[in-house]
Amino acid sequence: MEIRRLKQEDLYAAGVVSHIAFHGRTEDLEEKRREWEANPEEEDWGAFTDDGQMMARIINNHFESRLDGAVIRSGGIGAVSTLPEYRESGAVREIFRALLPQARANGEVLSTLYPFLHGFYRKFGYETVSARTKFRLTPAQLAGHVHTGWVRQWKPEDEIGVYTGIYARFAQNLNLSHVRDDERMKKSHIGGTFYKDRRFVYLLGRGTEATAYIDLLDEFHPEGAHMIVREAAWTCPDGFRSILGFLARFTADYLSMEISLPTELDLRLHVRNPYEVAMNPQCNHMVRVVNAEKLLSLIHMPQDSAFTVTVYGDEQIPENNGTWHVAAGQVTPEPEAACDLRVSIRALGQMGTGAVSLREAMLREDVTVCGNFDVLSQIFRSKPIYVGDEF
């Protein structure tokens, strides 16, 4: 089996692999060929038989995300696909064995993905995180919230920078949130047409300041219309309250609505009757530590605190296995030291991103606290997470 980065001449075969694996249909395969060959990915990997047949492919998307206020290089795994005749051959495992060390060499700190099956990716060091929380309710539950400022519907000729700025302030302290520029905002987040797509984007503010935006999708069903709030972002508490007040105006329009929010925010505490609001953590995301030393250097710690950690179980990136002393952003290898915390590479992904607190992590079999509990519980605590981007 050969594992390598794909070349231009491999793109058609890679497209076919994913097309078959993801149940694709087309009337014109040659048209798809032109599409696949015209849009090469930044980092596309393949597994090949000895006679050159592509067996499987994986894309590693490149982006920046946030961790405890720092901006880090991250990877997003996509298009994980194997032809049926080569499944259970170990092709995907072998791609990960090559891809993940290269990701570390390229400066990535974290790798993330949207799994089809969580257990499958745990074999490669990934672990589940809740990317955001989805709430389902009726607009009537927001009665009492009022927005008295202005509202402007987005139009294609409008400047995108104000939306990018609001998102940046909204996301700056949300772990795993992607960094976006104007181009990315317009391509993936601010757009659509109300008359065709039934998608509405609104800017909210008061006086001369824009403090929030909201991206709505209108779905009609025979029993009544349903609103999906694709994204809501705000710069201050008044912006959040403005969003709730604006949504409260739709009581007569929608039978129900759903809205996704950062994990720290429980919308049930802001409505008339919390019993009538469904809360659903979105656990369709997984994270993997690519560089354990770098991650440990970035985790926010109380002043003058320190701890020693042993990380183990990384089969793809052996450099992540070891014992380190962590103090004031400095991570020093100490292979002979007794550790305060023993943690697997999978559990470190959850703990290091704030997806779980120390007490939650200790319920796992692969996390052992040997000492220094008070300091560790201040460092490894639940933190707000928000992932509003796909790849």
Tab-separated table of C-alpha atoms in Angstrom:
chain	number	residue	atom	x	y	z
A	1	MET	CA	0.000	0.000	0.000
A	2	GLU	CA	1.262	3.470	-0.907
A	3	ILE	CA	0.248	6.588	1.051
A	4	ARG	CA	0.939	10.040	-0.412
A	5	ARG	CA	-0.357	13.530	-1.050
A	6	LEU	CA	-2.500	13.676	-4.163
A	7	LYS	CA	-1.395	15.309	-7.385
A	8	GLN	CA	-3.484	17.040	-10.041
A	9	GLU	CA	-3.758	13.810	-12.028
A	10	ASP	CA	-5.227	12.030	-8.968
A	11	LEU	CA	-8.168	14.385	-8.456
A	12	TYR	CA	-10.629	12.574	-10.701
A	13	ALA	CA	-10.008	9.233	-8.985
A	14	ALA	CA	-10.346	10.938	-5.587
A	15	GLY	CA	-13.638	12.487	-6.640
A	16	VAL	CA	-14.942	9.089	-7.721
A	17	VAL	CA	-13.966	7.518	-4.376
A	18	SER	CA	-15.902	10.147	-2.404
A	19	HIS	CA	-18.778	10.183	-4.896
A	20	ILE	CA	-19.312	6.446	-4.413
A	21	ALA	CA	-18.761	6.489	-0.643
A	22	PHE	CA	-21.132	9.431	-0.029
A	23	HIS	CA	-23.955	8.119	-2.232
A	24	GLY	CA	-23.460	10.736	-4.940
A	25	ARG	CA	-25.495	10.846	-8.144
A	26	THR	CA	-24.811	12.632	-11.400
A	27	GLU	CA	-26.115	12.613	-14.957
A	28	ASP	CA	-22.720	13.550	-16.373
A	29	LEU	CA	-19.535	12.079	-14.908
A	30	GLU	CA	-17.365	14.130	-17.246
A	31	GLU	CA	-18.903	17.302	-15.872
A	32	LYS	CA	-18.028	16.102	-12.373
A	33	ARG	CA	-14.494	15.374	-13.584
A	34	ARG	CA	-14.082	18.990	-14.676
A	35	GLU	CA	-15.453	20.165	-11.341
A	36	TRP	CA	-13.129	17.961	-9.267
A	37	GLU	CA	-10.048	18.763	-11.331
A	38	ALA	CA	-10.743	22.513	-11.283
A	39	ASN	CA	-10.977	22.727	-7.482
A	40	PRO	CA	-7.985	21.022	-5.873
A	41	GLU	CA	-7.954	20.885	-2.078
A	42	GLU	CA	-5.161	22.410	-0.012
A	43	GLU	CA	-4.101	19.049	1.395
A	44	ASP	CA	-5.538	15.875	-0.111
A	45	TRP	CA	-4.231	12.416	0.774
A	46	GLY	CA	-4.760	9.035	-0.845
A	47	ALA	CA	-4.062	5.361	-0.240
A	48	PHE	CA	-3.168	3.292	-3.321
A	49	THR	CA	-2.824	-0.399	-4.083
A	50	ASP	CA	0.510	-1.708	-5.351
A	51	ASP	CA	-0.770	-1.378	-8.921
A	52	GLY	CA	-1.833	2.254	-8.464
A	53	GLN	CA	-5.588	1.959	-7.767
A	54	MET	CA	-6.829	4.586	-5.313
A	55	MET	CA	-8.429	2.880	-2.324
A	56	ALA	CA	-9.265	5.788	-0.002
A	57	ARG	CA	-8.789	9.537	0.420
A	58	ILE	CA	-8.836	12.133	3.212
A	59	ILE	CA	-8.751	15.938	2.984
A	60	ASN	CA	-7.101	18.058	5.669
A	61	ASN	CA	-8.571	21.563	5.556
A	62	HIS	CA	-6.469	24.420	6.961
A	63	PHE	CA	-7.813	27.211	9.166
A	64	GLU	CA	-7.169	29.161	12.356
A	65	SER	CA	-9.209	28.778	15.517
A	66	ARG	CA	-9.157	30.003	19.109
A	67	LEU	CA	-7.937	28.385	22.301
A	68	ASP	CA	-8.085	30.285	25.592
A	69	GLY	CA	-7.820	33.591	23.730
A	70	ALA	CA	-4.916	32.550	21.492
A	71	VAL	CA	-5.173	32.001	17.736
A	72	ILE	CA	-3.807	28.609	16.678
A	73	ARG	CA	-3.341	26.667	13.457
A	74	SER	CA	-5.899	23.896	13.118
A	75	GLY	CA	-6.891	21.195	10.679
A	76	GLY	CA	-10.307	19.987	9.643
A	77	ILE	CA	-10.571	16.397	8.461
A	78	GLY	CA	-13.068	15.822	5.649
A	79	ALA	CA	-13.981	13.532	2.755
A	80	VAL	CA	-12.892	10.421	4.676
A	81	SER	CA	-13.932	7.794	2.153
A	82	THR	CA	-12.965	4.297	1.033
A	83	LEU	CA	-14.155	2.304	-1.960
A	84	PRO	CA	-16.323	-0.611	-0.746
A	85	GLU	CA	-13.968	-3.233	-2.150
A	86	TYR	CA	-11.102	-1.883	-0.005
A	87	ARG	CA	-12.884	-1.374	3.307
A	88	GLU	CA	-11.356	-3.065	6.355
A	89	SER	CA	-7.995	-2.943	4.552
A	90	GLY	CA	-6.536	-0.371	6.964
A	91	ALA	CA	-6.290	2.272	4.244
A	92	VAL	CA	-7.774	5.082	6.363
A	93	ARG	CA	-5.589	4.114	9.325
A	94	GLU	CA	-2.483	4.314	7.147
A	95	ILE	CA	-3.465	7.741	5.795
A	96	PHE	CA	-3.909	9.054	9.339
A	97	ARG	CA	-0.535	7.539	10.272
A	98	ALA	CA	1.085	9.772	7.637
A	99	LEU	CA	-1.237	12.795	7.763
A	100	LEU	CA	-1.173	13.505	11.507
A	101	PRO	CA	2.625	13.751	11.942
A	102	GLN	CA	2.682	16.026	8.889
A	103	ALA	CA	-0.024	18.189	10.485
A	104	ARG	CA	2.202	18.591	13.546
A	105	ALA	CA	5.166	19.469	11.327
A	106	ASN	CA	2.988	22.097	9.620
A	107	GLY	CA	2.305	23.790	12.959
A	108	GLU	CA	-1.180	22.484	13.732
A	109	VAL	CA	-2.123	22.325	17.411
A	110	LEU	CA	-5.535	20.705	17.006
A	111	SER	CA	-7.273	18.558	14.418
A	112	THR	CA	-11.063	18.449	14.285
A	113	LEU	CA	-13.753	16.631	12.349
A	114	TYR	CA	-17.469	15.909	12.036
A	115	PRO	CA	-17.764	12.123	12.560
A	116	PHE	CA	-20.111	9.659	10.905
A	117	LEU	CA	-19.354	7.361	13.850
A	118	HIS	CA	-17.544	8.604	16.944
A	119	GLY	CA	-16.060	5.225	17.839
A	120	PHE	CA	-14.363	4.959	14.465
A	121	TYR	CA	-12.312	8.122	14.998
A	122	ARG	CA	-11.409	7.393	18.618
A	123	LYS	CA	-8.987	4.850	17.160
A	124	PHE	CA	-7.022	7.788	15.766
A	125	GLY	CA	-6.929	9.909	18.937
A	126	TYR	CA	-10.087	12.000	18.452
A	127	GLU	CA	-12.642	12.587	21.196
A	128	THR	CA	-16.132	14.097	21.387
A	129	VAL	CA	-16.817	17.731	22.204
A	130	SER	CA	-20.060	19.685	22.191
A	131	ALA	CA	-19.618	22.311	19.482
A	132	ARG	CA	-22.645	24.424	20.466
A	133	THR	CA	-26.099	23.997	21.993
A	134	LYS	CA	-29.299	23.963	19.974
A	135	PHE	CA	-32.588	25.124	21.516
A	136	ARG	CA	-36.063	24.551	20.092
A	137	LEU	CA	-38.953	26.716	21.233
A	138	THR	CA	-41.884	28.841	20.133
A	139	PRO	CA	-41.398	32.603	19.659
A	140	ALA	CA	-44.016	33.124	22.368
A	141	GLN	CA	-41.473	31.909	24.924
A	142	LEU	CA	-39.535	35.138	24.289
A	143	ALA	CA	-42.465	37.385	25.200
A	144	GLY	CA	-41.277	40.188	27.436
A	145	HIS	CA	-38.038	40.721	25.523
A	146	VAL	CA	-38.158	43.922	23.461
A	147	HIS	CA	-35.729	45.426	20.969
A	148	THR	CA	-36.165	49.203	20.753
A	149	GLY	CA	-33.202	49.917	18.482
A	150	TRP	CA	-32.936	49.685	14.701
A	151	VAL	CA	-32.923	46.653	12.376
A	152	ARG	CA	-31.501	46.548	8.837
A	153	GLN	CA	-31.860	43.639	6.434
A	154	TRP	CA	-28.646	42.696	4.660
A	155	LYS	CA	-28.460	43.425	0.941
A	156	PRO	CA	-25.790	42.161	-1.481
A	157	GLU	CA	-24.360	45.656	-1.912
A	158	ASP	CA	-23.797	46.130	1.842
A	159	GLU	CA	-20.330	46.162	3.393
A	160	ILE	CA	-19.437	42.858	5.038
A	161	GLY	CA	-16.868	44.278	7.464
A	162	VAL	CA	-19.378	45.197	10.157
A	163	TYR	CA	-20.538	41.565	10.336
A	164	THR	CA	-16.956	40.294	10.469
A	165	GLY	CA	-16.226	42.711	13.304
A	166	ILE	CA	-19.235	41.624	15.333
A	167	TYR	CA	-18.326	37.974	14.881
A	168	ALA	CA	-14.712	38.609	15.943
A	169	ARG	CA	-15.817	40.241	19.206
A	170	PHE	CA	-18.436	37.542	19.776
A	171	ALA	CA	-15.983	34.680	19.197
A	172	GLN	CA	-12.825	36.034	20.819
A	173	ASN	CA	-13.286	34.060	24.046
A	174	LEU	CA	-15.064	31.017	22.598
A	175	ASN	CA	-12.803	27.983	22.320
A	176	LEU	CA	-12.640	26.204	18.938
A	177	SER	CA	-14.338	29.125	17.162
A	178	HIS	CA	-12.898	29.673	13.696
A	179	VAL	CA	-11.174	32.885	12.692
A	180	ARG	CA	-12.994	34.537	9.777
A	181	ASP	CA	-12.121	37.319	7.378
A	182	ASP	CA	-14.516	39.284	5.140
A	183	GLU	CA	-14.134	36.823	2.284
A	184	ARG	CA	-15.038	33.857	4.444
A	185	MET	CA	-17.953	35.685	6.053
A	186	LYS	CA	-19.488	36.514	2.685
A	187	LYS	CA	-18.789	33.099	1.175
A	188	SER	CA	-20.182	30.965	4.000
A	189	HIS	CA	-22.135	33.073	6.481
A	190	ILE	CA	-23.660	36.338	5.263
A	191	GLY	CA	-25.667	35.937	2.080
A	192	GLY	CA	-28.590	34.189	0.468
A	193	THR	CA	-31.783	35.613	-0.968
A	194	PHE	CA	-35.043	36.108	0.903
A	195	TYR	CA	-37.157	35.800	-2.245
A	196	LYS	CA	-35.652	32.497	-3.392
A	197	ASP	CA	-33.824	30.852	-0.498
A	198	ARG	CA	-36.051	32.364	2.234
A	199	ARG	CA	-32.880	33.364	4.033
A	200	PHE	CA	-32.789	36.647	5.930
A	201	VAL	CA	-29.778	38.328	7.549
A	202	TYR	CA	-30.403	41.271	9.868
A	203	LEU	CA	-28.073	43.764	11.521
A	204	LEU	CA	-29.268	45.103	14.882
A	205	GLY	CA	-28.101	48.146	16.759
A	206	ARG	CA	-28.831	51.219	18.788
A	207	GLY	CA	-27.850	54.783	17.910
A	208	THR	CA	-24.788	54.646	15.670
A	209	GLU	CA	-23.504	51.278	16.912
A	210	ALA	CA	-24.270	47.854	15.458
A	211	THR	CA	-24.299	45.369	18.321
A	212	ALA	CA	-25.588	42.097	16.817
A	213	TYR	CA	-26.559	40.207	13.707
A	214	ILE	CA	-28.856	37.283	13.111
A	215	ASP	CA	-29.045	34.885	10.169
A	216	LEU	CA	-32.476	33.290	9.678
A	217	LEU	CA	-33.755	30.539	7.422
A	218	ASP	CA	-37.496	30.230	6.844
A	219	GLU	CA	-38.838	26.687	6.401
A	220	PHE	CA	-42.466	26.159	5.458
A	221	HIS	CA	-44.298	23.020	6.561
A	222	PRO	CA	-48.019	22.220	6.130
A	223	GLU	CA	-48.551	22.392	9.885
A	224	GLY	CA	-46.782	25.754	10.152
A	225	ALA	CA	-43.601	27.666	9.375
A	226	HIS	CA	-40.360	26.883	11.205
A	227	MET	CA	-37.470	29.297	11.718
A	228	ILE	CA	-33.849	28.174	11.874
A	229	VAL	CA	-31.490	30.734	13.351
A	230	ARG	CA	-28.331	29.690	11.505
A	231	GLU	CA	-26.210	32.056	13.563
A	232	ALA	CA	-26.671	34.802	16.109
A	233	ALA	CA	-23.719	36.916	17.263
A	234	TRP	CA	-23.462	39.906	19.558
A	235	THR	CA	-20.828	42.252	20.971
A	236	CYS	CA	-22.373	43.084	24.352
A	237	PRO	CA	-25.255	42.094	26.661
A	238	ASP	CA	-27.535	44.659	25.013
A	239	GLY	CA	-26.858	42.966	21.663
A	240	PHE	CA	-27.931	39.593	23.044
A	241	ARG	CA	-31.091	41.102	24.515
A	242	SER	CA	-31.778	42.783	21.171
A	243	ILE	CA	-31.668	39.406	19.438
A	244	LEU	CA	-34.213	37.957	21.857
A	245	GLY	CA	-36.440	41.008	21.480
A	246	PHE	CA	-36.274	40.838	17.687
A	247	LEU	CA	-37.116	37.108	17.649
A	248	ALA	CA	-40.072	37.774	19.951
A	249	ARG	CA	-41.688	39.761	17.110
A	250	PHE	CA	-42.314	36.559	15.139
A	251	THR	CA	-44.954	35.048	17.427
A	252	ALA	CA	-47.626	35.213	14.714
A	253	ASP	CA	-45.304	33.990	11.931
A	254	TYR	CA	-43.712	30.788	13.181
A	255	LEU	CA	-44.978	27.685	14.887
A	256	SER	CA	-41.478	26.948	16.168
A	257	MET	CA	-37.867	28.063	15.951
A	258	GLU	CA	-34.425	26.669	16.702
A	259	ILE	CA	-31.300	28.579	17.600
A	260	SER	CA	-27.716	27.455	18.209
A	261	LEU	CA	-25.689	29.210	20.910
A	262	PRO	CA	-22.301	28.838	22.649
A	263	THR	CA	-22.131	25.978	25.127
A	264	GLU	CA	-21.952	28.257	28.177
A	265	LEU	CA	-25.363	29.816	27.501
A	266	ASP	CA	-28.594	28.154	28.626
A	267	LEU	CA	-31.480	29.850	26.814
A	268	ARG	CA	-33.991	28.191	29.149
A	269	LEU	CA	-33.017	30.754	31.791
A	270	HIS	CA	-34.202	33.597	29.536
A	271	VAL	CA	-37.701	32.413	28.544
A	272	ARG	CA	-41.205	32.401	29.999
A	273	ASN	CA	-41.465	28.663	30.618
A	274	PRO	CA	-38.251	26.609	30.480
A	275	TYR	CA	-40.292	23.384	30.481
A	276	GLU	CA	-41.369	24.208	26.929
A	277	VAL	CA	-37.839	24.655	25.552
A	278	ALA	CA	-35.906	21.645	24.237
A	279	MET	CA	-32.141	21.760	24.759
A	280	ASN	CA	-29.886	19.631	22.583
A	281	PRO	CA	-26.069	19.799	22.907
A	282	GLN	CA	-24.536	19.337	19.462
A	283	CYS	CA	-22.029	16.535	20.026
A	284	ASN	CA	-21.352	16.108	16.303
A	285	HIS	CA	-17.779	17.357	16.604
A	286	MET	CA	-14.503	15.720	17.621
A	287	VAL	CA	-11.098	17.125	18.489
A	288	ARG	CA	-7.602	15.676	18.555
A	289	VAL	CA	-4.433	17.137	20.047
A	290	VAL	CA	-1.727	17.319	17.372
A	291	ASN	CA	0.908	19.057	19.523
A	292	ALA	CA	0.516	18.325	23.232
A	293	GLU	CA	3.386	20.593	24.356
A	294	LYS	CA	2.004	23.563	22.430
A	295	LEU	CA	-1.504	22.954	23.765
A	296	LEU	CA	-0.214	22.802	27.351
A	297	SER	CA	1.679	26.067	26.849
A	298	LEU	CA	-1.490	27.873	25.767
A	299	ILE	CA	-3.936	26.720	28.457
A	300	HIS	CA	-4.856	29.586	30.770
A	301	MET	CA	-3.468	29.055	34.293
A	302	PRO	CA	-3.785	30.972	37.571
A	303	GLN	CA	-0.741	33.107	38.336
A	304	ASP	CA	2.179	31.239	39.955
A	305	SER	CA	0.532	27.846	39.446
A	306	ALA	CA	2.242	24.751	38.050
A	307	PHE	CA	1.611	21.060	37.480
A	308	THR	CA	3.216	17.963	35.995
A	309	VAL	CA	1.341	15.879	33.437
A	310	THR	CA	1.958	12.549	31.743
A	311	VAL	CA	0.319	12.091	28.336
A	312	TYR	CA	0.120	8.623	26.823
A	313	GLY	CA	-1.607	6.530	24.173
A	314	ASP	CA	-0.786	8.472	20.995
A	315	GLU	CA	-0.069	5.825	18.369
A	316	GLN	CA	0.148	8.218	15.417
A	317	ILE	CA	2.282	11.020	16.947
A	318	PRO	CA	4.724	9.474	19.452
A	319	GLU	CA	6.143	12.926	20.334
A	320	ASN	CA	2.910	13.611	22.211
A	321	ASN	CA	3.664	10.847	24.714
A	322	GLY	CA	5.731	12.005	27.682
A	323	THR	CA	5.855	13.832	30.990
A	324	TRP	CA	6.052	17.625	31.178
A	325	HIS	CA	6.204	20.265	33.888
A	326	VAL	CA	3.905	23.167	33.008
A	327	ALA	CA	4.319	26.615	34.583
A	328	ALA	CA	3.582	30.149	33.315
A	329	GLY	CA	3.341	29.056	29.686
A	330	GLN	CA	6.609	27.134	29.883
A	331	VAL	CA	6.474	23.403	29.164
A	332	THR	CA	9.567	21.451	30.186
A	333	PRO	CA	10.104	17.710	29.545
A	334	GLU	CA	10.645	15.821	32.807
A	335	PRO	CA	10.594	12.120	31.905
A	336	GLU	CA	11.573	10.967	35.410
A	337	ALA	CA	9.192	13.213	37.368
A	338	ALA	CA	6.181	12.014	39.315
A	339	CYS	CA	3.043	13.406	37.674
A	340	ASP	CA	0.045	15.218	39.134
A	341	LEU	CA	-2.106	14.158	36.191
A	342	ARG	CA	-1.972	11.110	33.930
A	343	VAL	CA	-4.141	11.498	30.825
A	344	SER	CA	-4.590	9.835	27.436
A	345	ILE	CA	-4.212	11.827	24.235
A	346	ARG	CA	-7.965	11.503	23.644
A	347	ALA	CA	-8.923	12.812	27.069
A	348	LEU	CA	-6.417	15.657	26.760
A	349	GLY	CA	-8.371	16.920	23.752
A	350	GLN	CA	-11.535	17.223	25.811
A	351	MET	CA	-9.808	18.687	28.848
A	352	GLY	CA	-7.502	21.073	27.014
A	353	THR	CA	-10.306	22.688	25.043
A	354	GLY	CA	-12.627	23.024	28.042
A	355	ALA	CA	-15.199	20.554	26.764
A	356	VAL	CA	-15.219	18.956	30.223
A	357	SER	CA	-14.180	19.968	33.726
A	358	LEU	CA	-11.587	18.053	35.734
A	359	ARG	CA	-14.313	16.379	37.786
A	360	GLU	CA	-16.055	15.213	34.619
A	361	ALA	CA	-12.778	14.020	33.115
A	362	MET	CA	-11.984	12.001	36.240
A	363	LEU	CA	-14.999	9.800	35.474
A	364	ARG	CA	-13.040	8.422	32.511
A	365	GLU	CA	-10.810	5.379	32.902
A	366	ASP	CA	-7.959	7.129	31.086
A	367	VAL	CA	-7.656	10.118	33.465
A	368	THR	CA	-5.934	9.820	36.846
A	369	VAL	CA	-5.279	12.678	39.265
A	370	CYS	CA	-2.305	11.843	41.446
A	371	GLY	CA	-2.029	15.160	43.299
A	372	ASN	CA	-2.315	18.950	43.083
A	373	PHE	CA	-6.088	18.669	42.696
A	374	ASP	CA	-6.962	22.270	43.623
A	375	VAL	CA	-4.646	23.722	40.970
A	376	LEU	CA	-5.680	21.210	38.309
A	377	SER	CA	-9.378	21.916	38.918
A	378	GLN	CA	-8.762	25.625	38.266
A	379	ILE	CA	-6.889	24.906	35.050
A	380	PHE	CA	-9.026	22.138	33.574
A	381	ARG	CA	-12.514	23.576	33.815
A	382	SER	CA	-15.495	23.806	31.512
A	383	LYS	CA	-15.098	26.686	29.062
A	384	PRO	CA	-17.414	28.209	26.467
A	385	ILE	CA	-17.149	26.552	23.051
A	386	TYR	CA	-18.713	27.562	19.768
A	387	VAL	CA	-18.127	26.057	16.323
A	388	GLY	CA	-20.221	27.719	13.632
A	389	ASP	CA	-18.185	26.591	10.624
A	390	GLU	CA	-18.027	23.449	8.517
A	391	PHE	CA	-15.361	22.073	6.205
